[in-house]
Short mmCIF file of C-alpha atoms in Angstrom, two decimals:
data_model
loop_
_atom_site.label_atom_id
_atom_site.label_comp_id
_atom_site.label_asym_id
_atom_site.label_seq_id
_atom_site.Cartn_x
_atom_site.Cartn_y
_atom_site.Cartn_z
CA MET A 183 3.31 -44.74 13.33
CA ILE A 184 3.85 -41.50 11.41
CA ALA A 185 1.50 -39.93 8.87
CA VAL A 186 3.00 -38.44 5.71
CA ALA A 187 0.88 -36.02 3.70
CA SER A 188 0.68 -36.54 -0.04
CA ASP A 189 -1.45 -34.59 -2.44
CA PRO A 190 -4.36 -35.22 -2.55
CA GLU A 191 -4.52 -37.92 0.15
CA MET A 192 -2.74 -38.54 3.45
CA GLN A 193 -0.73 -41.71 3.60
CA THR A 194 0.48 -43.61 6.65
CA ARG A 195 3.94 -45.08 7.07
CA LYS A 196 5.49 -47.27 9.78
CA LEU A 197 8.63 -46.18 11.56
CA GLN A 198 11.52 -48.58 11.01
CA LYS A 199 14.34 -48.85 13.51
CA VAL A 200 17.86 -48.77 12.08
CA GLY A 201 20.72 -49.48 14.46
CA GLY A 202 20.36 -48.62 18.10
CA SER A 203 19.10 -45.04 17.99
CA THR A 204 17.82 -44.17 14.51
CA TYR A 205 14.34 -44.40 13.00
CA THR A 206 13.54 -44.17 9.31
CA VAL A 207 10.31 -43.65 7.40
CA SER A 208 9.67 -43.90 3.67
CA ILE A 209 8.24 -40.97 1.69
CA PRO A 210 5.72 -41.23 -1.16
CA LYS A 211 7.39 -41.90 -4.48
CA ARG A 212 5.12 -39.50 -6.30
CA TRP A 213 6.12 -36.65 -3.96
CA ALA A 214 9.81 -37.39 -4.55
CA ARG A 215 9.36 -37.38 -8.31
CA ASP A 216 7.31 -34.19 -8.30
CA HIS A 217 10.16 -32.45 -6.49
CA GLY A 218 12.96 -33.92 -8.62
CA LEU A 219 14.29 -36.18 -5.89
CA ASP A 220 15.82 -39.62 -6.28
CA ALA A 221 17.54 -42.20 -4.13
CA GLY A 222 20.69 -40.74 -2.58
CA ASP A 223 19.47 -37.11 -2.70
CA GLU A 224 19.36 -35.10 0.50
CA VAL A 225 16.13 -33.83 2.03
CA HIS A 226 15.77 -31.40 4.88
CA LEU A 227 13.84 -32.11 8.07
CA TYR A 228 12.37 -29.48 10.37
CA GLY A 229 10.96 -30.57 13.70
CA HIS A 230 8.60 -28.16 15.45
CA GLY A 231 7.18 -27.71 18.91
CA ASP A 232 3.62 -28.38 17.73
CA GLY A 233 4.50 -32.02 16.99
CA SER A 234 4.97 -31.64 13.25
CA LEU A 235 7.98 -32.83 11.26
CA VAL A 236 8.33 -31.03 7.94
CA VAL A 237 10.23 -32.63 5.04
CA ARG A 238 11.48 -30.25 2.37
CA GLY A 239 13.40 -30.84 -0.80
CA SER A 240 14.81 -27.28 -0.86
CA GLU A 241 17.98 -26.34 0.95
CA THR A 242 16.64 -23.85 3.44
CA ASP A 243 13.47 -22.93 5.23
CA GLY A 244 12.59 -19.23 5.14
CA GLY A 245 15.96 -18.13 3.73
CA ARG A 246 14.34 -15.78 1.27
CA LEU A 247 13.19 -13.64 4.17
CA ASP A 248 16.76 -12.69 5.01
CA GLY A 249 16.57 -9.66 2.75
CA VAL A 250 14.95 -8.01 -0.24
CA ARG A 251 16.14 -5.40 -2.74
CA ILE A 252 13.57 -2.91 -4.02
CA ALA A 253 14.09 -0.35 -6.76
CA VAL A 254 12.38 2.98 -5.99
CA GLU A 255 11.48 4.61 -9.27
CA CYS A 256 9.05 7.31 -8.12
CA GLU A 257 9.94 10.64 -6.56
CA GLY A 258 8.62 11.71 -3.18
CA GLY A 259 8.52 10.13 0.24
CA GLU A 260 5.34 8.16 -0.49
CA ALA A 261 7.19 5.68 -2.71
CA VAL A 262 9.76 4.99 0.02
CA GLU A 263 7.09 4.64 2.69
CA ARG A 264 5.01 2.18 0.66
CA ALA A 265 8.02 0.03 -0.16
CA LEU A 266 9.23 -0.09 3.44
CA ARG A 267 5.80 -0.85 4.90
CA ALA A 268 5.15 -3.64 2.40
CA ALA A 269 8.54 -5.29 2.90
CA TYR A 270 8.31 -4.99 6.70
CA ALA A 271 4.83 -6.54 6.76
CA SER A 272 6.06 -9.36 4.51
CA GLY A 273 8.63 -10.28 7.16
CA PHE A 274 11.98 -9.42 5.57
CA GLU A 275 14.90 -8.96 7.95
CA GLU A 276 16.77 -6.43 5.82
CA ILE A 277 15.20 -4.09 3.29
CA GLU A 278 17.48 -2.50 0.72
CA LEU A 279 16.07 0.41 -1.26
CA VAL A 280 17.93 1.60 -4.35
CA ALA A 281 17.29 4.65 -6.53
CA GLU A 282 19.08 4.99 -9.84
CA ASP A 283 19.08 8.80 -9.66
CA GLY A 284 19.71 8.92 -5.92
CA PHE A 285 17.39 9.63 -3.00
CA SER A 286 16.04 13.08 -2.22
CA ASP A 287 16.27 14.62 1.24
CA ASP A 288 12.52 14.08 1.64
CA GLN A 289 12.87 10.38 0.87
CA ARG A 290 15.70 10.01 3.37
CA ARG A 291 13.70 11.73 6.08
CA THR A 292 10.74 9.49 5.31
CA ALA A 293 12.86 6.33 5.61
CA SER A 294 14.44 7.47 8.87
CA SER A 295 11.12 8.55 10.39
CA LEU A 296 9.30 5.38 9.37
CA ALA A 297 12.09 3.12 10.65
CA LYS A 298 11.59 4.70 14.08
CA THR A 299 7.87 3.92 14.08
CA LEU A 300 8.14 0.28 12.94
CA VAL A 301 8.91 -2.00 15.88
CA GLY A 302 12.53 -3.16 15.95
CA THR A 303 13.82 -1.45 12.80
CA GLU A 304 16.47 1.15 12.05
CA VAL A 305 18.40 2.53 9.08
CA VAL A 306 21.76 0.75 9.15
CA GLU A 307 23.37 1.91 5.89
CA GLU A 308 22.93 4.96 3.72
CA SER A 309 24.51 6.28 0.52
CA ASP A 310 23.45 8.52 -2.36
CA ASP A 311 21.52 5.77 -4.13
CA ARG A 312 21.02 3.16 -1.39
CA LEU A 313 19.14 2.90 1.90
CA ALA A 314 19.25 -0.23 4.07
CA VAL A 315 16.77 -0.80 6.89
CA ARG A 316 17.22 -3.80 9.18
CA ASN A 317 14.97 -5.44 11.74
CA LEU A 318 16.94 -5.95 14.96
CA LEU A 319 14.19 -7.57 17.01
CA ASP A 320 14.75 -11.23 17.90
CA PRO A 321 11.51 -13.28 17.67
CA ASP A 322 12.63 -15.07 20.85
CA ASP A 323 12.16 -11.75 22.66
CA VAL A 324 8.69 -11.08 21.18
CA SER A 325 5.41 -11.84 22.94
CA VAL A 326 2.56 -11.60 20.46
CA ARG A 327 0.13 -12.18 23.32
CA GLN A 328 1.52 -9.26 25.32
CA SER A 329 1.57 -7.09 22.20
CA LEU A 330 -2.13 -7.82 21.68
CA ILE A 331 -2.87 -6.88 25.30
CA GLN A 332 -0.94 -3.64 24.84
CA LEU A 333 -2.80 -2.92 21.59
CA GLU A 334 -6.13 -3.40 23.37
CA PHE A 335 -5.05 -1.02 26.15
CA VAL A 336 -3.99 1.66 23.66
CA ALA A 337 -7.15 1.36 21.55
CA LEU A 338 -9.55 1.47 24.50
CA SER A 339 -7.64 4.31 26.17
CA MET A 340 -7.92 6.34 22.96
CA HIS A 341 -11.59 5.47 22.67
CA ARG A 342 -12.32 6.49 26.26
CA SER A 343 -10.63 9.88 25.83
CA ALA A 344 -12.36 10.50 22.49
CA THR A 345 -15.87 9.81 23.76
CA ALA A 346 -15.24 11.94 26.84
CA ALA A 347 -14.42 14.79 24.48
CA ALA A 348 -17.70 14.27 22.63
CA THR A 349 -19.89 13.90 25.71
CA GLU A 350 -18.17 15.99 28.40
CA ARG A 351 -16.26 18.46 26.22
CA ALA A 352 -12.93 17.13 27.51
CA ASN A 353 -9.75 17.61 25.51
CA ALA A 354 -8.80 14.74 23.18
CA ASP A 355 -6.23 16.43 20.95
CA HIS A 356 -3.70 13.71 21.85
CA VAL A 357 -5.85 10.88 20.51
CA PRO A 358 -4.90 11.05 16.79
CA GLY A 359 -1.22 11.02 17.73
CA ARG A 360 -1.61 7.72 19.61
CA ASP A 361 -2.98 6.02 16.52
CA ASP A 362 0.60 5.47 15.35
CA GLU A 363 1.22 3.35 18.45
CA ALA A 364 -1.79 1.17 17.64
CA ASP A 365 -0.72 0.87 14.00
CA ARG A 366 2.83 -0.19 14.85
CA LEU A 367 1.66 -2.91 17.27
CA CYS A 368 -0.78 -4.28 14.70
CA ALA A 369 1.92 -4.12 12.00
CA MET A 370 4.33 -6.10 14.18
CA ILE A 371 1.78 -8.86 14.81
CA THR A 372 0.96 -8.97 11.09
CA ARG A 373 4.66 -9.20 10.29
CA HIS A 374 5.18 -12.27 12.49
CA PHE A 375 2.03 -13.88 11.10
CA ARG A 376 3.26 -13.49 7.53
CA ARG A 377 6.74 -14.70 8.43
CA SER A 378 5.23 -17.86 9.88
CA LEU A 379 3.73 -18.70 6.48
CA THR A 380 7.23 -19.02 5.02
CA ASP A 381 9.57 -19.58 7.94
CA PHE A 382 8.36 -22.69 9.76
CA GLY A 383 10.62 -21.96 12.71
CA GLU A 384 8.92 -18.62 13.42
CA LEU A 385 6.14 -20.28 15.40
CA ASP A 386 8.60 -22.11 17.64
CA ARG A 387 10.50 -18.90 18.32
CA LEU A 388 7.25 -17.11 19.19
CA GLY A 389 6.02 -20.00 21.34
CA LEU A 390 2.66 -20.17 19.54
CA ASP A 391 0.86 -22.62 17.32
CA ARG A 392 -0.33 -21.55 13.89
CA THR A 393 -4.00 -21.29 14.87
CA GLU A 394 -3.25 -19.03 17.85
CA LEU A 395 -1.20 -16.71 15.67
CA VAL A 396 -3.97 -16.49 13.07
CA GLU A 397 -6.51 -15.68 15.80
CA PHE A 398 -4.28 -13.03 17.39
CA ARG A 399 -3.71 -11.42 14.02
CA LEU A 400 -7.47 -11.30 13.33
CA ALA A 401 -8.03 -9.71 16.74
CA ALA A 402 -5.24 -7.18 16.17
CA ARG A 403 -6.91 -5.96 12.97
CA GLN A 404 -10.18 -5.40 14.84
CA LEU A 405 -8.41 -3.56 17.68
CA GLU A 406 -6.64 -1.36 15.16
CA ARG A 407 -10.06 -0.43 13.77
CA VAL A 408 -11.25 0.45 17.27
CA ALA A 409 -8.34 2.89 17.47
CA ASP A 410 -9.31 4.31 14.08
CA HIS A 411 -12.88 4.85 15.29
CA ALA A 412 -11.47 6.64 18.35
CA VAL A 413 -9.62 9.02 16.03
CA ASP A 414 -12.84 9.69 14.09
CA ILE A 415 -14.71 10.42 17.32
CA ALA A 416 -11.97 12.77 18.57
CA ARG A 417 -11.97 14.73 15.31
CA THR A 418 -15.75 15.05 15.41
CA ALA A 419 -15.55 16.23 19.03
CA ARG A 420 -13.27 19.09 17.99
CA ALA A 421 -15.92 20.29 15.54
CA LEU A 422 -18.69 20.46 18.16
CA ASP A 423 -19.99 23.90 18.97
CA SER A 424 -19.28 25.52 22.32
CA PRO A 425 -22.01 24.90 24.90
CA ASN A 426 -24.81 27.44 25.05
CA GLU A 427 -27.72 27.83 27.43
CA SER A 428 -30.48 27.04 24.94
CA GLU A 429 -29.28 23.81 23.40
CA THR A 430 -26.52 22.00 25.23
CA PRO A 431 -27.99 21.67 28.76
CA ASP A 432 -31.63 21.28 27.73
CA GLU A 433 -31.69 19.47 24.40
CA LEU A 434 -28.58 17.40 23.92
CA ALA A 435 -27.38 16.75 27.47
CA PRO A 436 -29.61 13.66 27.94
CA LEU A 437 -28.55 12.33 24.56
CA ARG A 438 -24.90 12.84 25.45
CA ASP A 439 -25.51 10.75 28.56
CA ASP A 440 -27.00 8.02 26.34
CA LEU A 441 -23.99 8.37 24.05
CA GLU A 442 -21.62 7.78 26.95
CA SER A 443 -23.63 4.72 27.99
CA VAL A 444 -23.38 3.21 24.49
CA ALA A 445 -19.67 4.05 24.38
CA ASP A 446 -19.07 2.25 27.68
CA ALA A 447 -20.98 -0.80 26.45
CA SER A 448 -19.06 -0.90 23.16
CA ARG A 449 -15.75 -0.82 25.03
CA ARG A 450 -16.90 -3.62 27.33
CA VAL A 451 -17.67 -5.73 24.27
CA VAL A 452 -14.09 -5.26 23.06
CA ASP A 453 -12.61 -5.88 26.50
CA GLU A 454 -14.59 -9.04 27.26
CA ALA A 455 -14.11 -10.44 23.76
CA THR A 456 -10.34 -9.95 23.88
CA ASP A 457 -10.14 -11.52 27.35
CA ALA A 458 -12.11 -14.52 26.09
CA LEU A 459 -9.78 -14.96 23.13
CA LEU A 460 -6.64 -14.71 25.25
CA ASP A 461 -8.10 -17.22 27.69
CA GLY A 462 -8.64 -19.70 24.84
CA ASP A 463 -11.37 -21.62 26.66
CA ALA A 464 -13.92 -19.00 27.69
CA ALA A 465 -16.99 -19.70 25.59
CA GLU A 466 -19.36 -18.24 28.19
CA THR A 467 -17.46 -14.95 28.28
CA ALA A 468 -17.36 -14.81 24.49
CA HIS A 469 -21.10 -15.47 24.19
CA GLY A 470 -21.71 -12.79 26.81
CA ALA A 471 -19.70 -10.33 24.70
CA LEU A 472 -21.81 -11.20 21.66
CA ASP A 473 -25.04 -10.59 23.59
CA LEU A 474 -23.66 -7.26 24.81
CA ARG A 475 -22.65 -6.44 21.21
CA ASP A 476 -26.24 -6.92 20.06
CA GLU A 477 -27.54 -4.63 22.83
CA ALA A 478 -24.93 -1.94 22.16
CA VAL A 479 -25.63 -1.96 18.42
CA ALA A 480 -29.40 -1.68 18.98
CA ASP A 481 -28.97 1.16 21.50
CA GLY A 482 -26.49 2.95 19.24
CA GLU A 483 -28.78 2.78 16.23
CA ALA A 484 -31.74 4.03 18.30
CA LEU A 485 -29.61 6.90 19.58
CA ASN A 486 -28.55 7.70 16.04
CA ARG A 487 -32.18 8.06 15.02
CA ALA A 488 -32.94 10.26 18.03
CA LEU A 489 -30.03 12.56 17.21
CA PHE A 490 -31.01 12.73 13.57
CA GLU A 491 -34.41 14.13 14.56
CA ARG A 492 -32.80 17.10 16.34
CA ALA A 493 -32.41 20.19 14.21
CA SER A 494 -28.94 21.29 15.27
CA ASP A 495 -25.44 21.03 13.88
CA ASP A 496 -24.13 19.37 17.04
CA ALA A 497 -26.85 16.71 16.92
CA TYR A 498 -25.92 15.95 13.33
CA ARG A 499 -22.24 15.69 14.23
CA LEU A 500 -23.03 13.39 17.15
CA THR A 501 -24.75 10.96 14.77
CA THR A 502 -21.30 10.22 13.34
CA VAL A 503 -20.09 9.51 16.89
CA ALA A 504 -22.99 7.13 17.47
CA ASP A 505 -22.17 5.38 14.21
CA SER A 506 -18.54 4.95 15.30
CA LEU A 507 -19.71 3.46 18.61
CA VAL A 508 -21.83 0.92 16.73
CA ARG A 509 -18.83 0.02 14.60
CA THR A 510 -16.70 -0.32 17.75
CA ALA A 511 -19.17 -2.81 19.24
CA GLU A 512 -19.15 -4.73 15.96
CA CYS A 513 -15.33 -4.91 16.03
CA GLY A 514 -15.54 -6.38 19.53
CA GLY A 515 -18.17 -8.82 18.29
CA ASN A 516 -15.83 -9.98 15.53
CA VAL A 517 -13.19 -10.78 18.16
CA ALA A 518 -15.80 -12.59 20.26
CA GLU A 519 -16.76 -14.77 17.31
CA VAL A 520 -13.13 -15.81 16.92
CA ALA A 521 -13.04 -16.55 20.67
CA VAL A 522 -16.14 -18.77 20.38
CA GLN A 523 -14.52 -20.73 17.57
CA SER A 524 -11.34 -21.08 19.64
CA ALA A 525 -13.28 -22.36 22.65
CA ILE A 526 -15.21 -24.89 20.55
CA ARG A 527 -12.01 -26.17 18.98
CA GLY A 528 -10.40 -26.51 22.40
CA PRO A 529 -6.68 -26.87 23.15
CA GLU A 530 -4.64 -28.54 20.41
#
């Protein structure tokens, strides 16, 4: 038996054997009429690794993602950057930018620099009024799972360095620069997710089912936010006053210890939640991450109040760090909630 979907109800059809090696199945008449099809017309079948067989009346699947042409009408590099980022995230293989009055040197530099930061892209053609950027990365060579693991490593590494700068006065000047690495990994995962909405074969090439890809994309967005919070913490740490005998050792040192404890807990929430999601069947780990999230948020908010009561500039600045740690734990909790849903659903 094979089920054929028809709006608004699913219908069931029996497979009929024709000849020695061919099966046929009828399609709903209403669907054929709605798509301008009649007896003798060709339809297009796409079989996928998840067990689905897609019937389309159009000629190709995902062909419109081969390329896109975008007219750049504004001056400055911002217009080029926005166009390239949007087209890359949408999943286009080749992005052609055209400018009626030609591109400025600033716009060309922006295109070249951005192409180097987006995974798998480079400028392949260039003229006075045309720039072409192409994605050269084969989906068969992409591991979204490994990219998510790498994104987690980058985000937590940034976060660890940033909080050390706020609590131990370590140097974290490199942290903002690593945010680009987190952004590009998240952008790549988003790109493949969006391609899968149009190109049905994308999932097969990635070796994932649609639900897994949605979950990984949701997790990537939360990990990108963890990296952003790390940048905020690092920038706050740079503004902290130099230690002095009257305040730093006596007044704020114990609170900095508490801050480091909350930071460690918030990172463990992210780590355990991501592990649970990647496992796919780790409900206990995910629930543990949610419990830890609740504890970290409560401790972070209590610490925030304690810092707020101190009458010093550093104490005030550290309240913003405590707030970022709470937000970090909440990001990890969001991943854990996705992991719980995945575990309840079970393998497909």
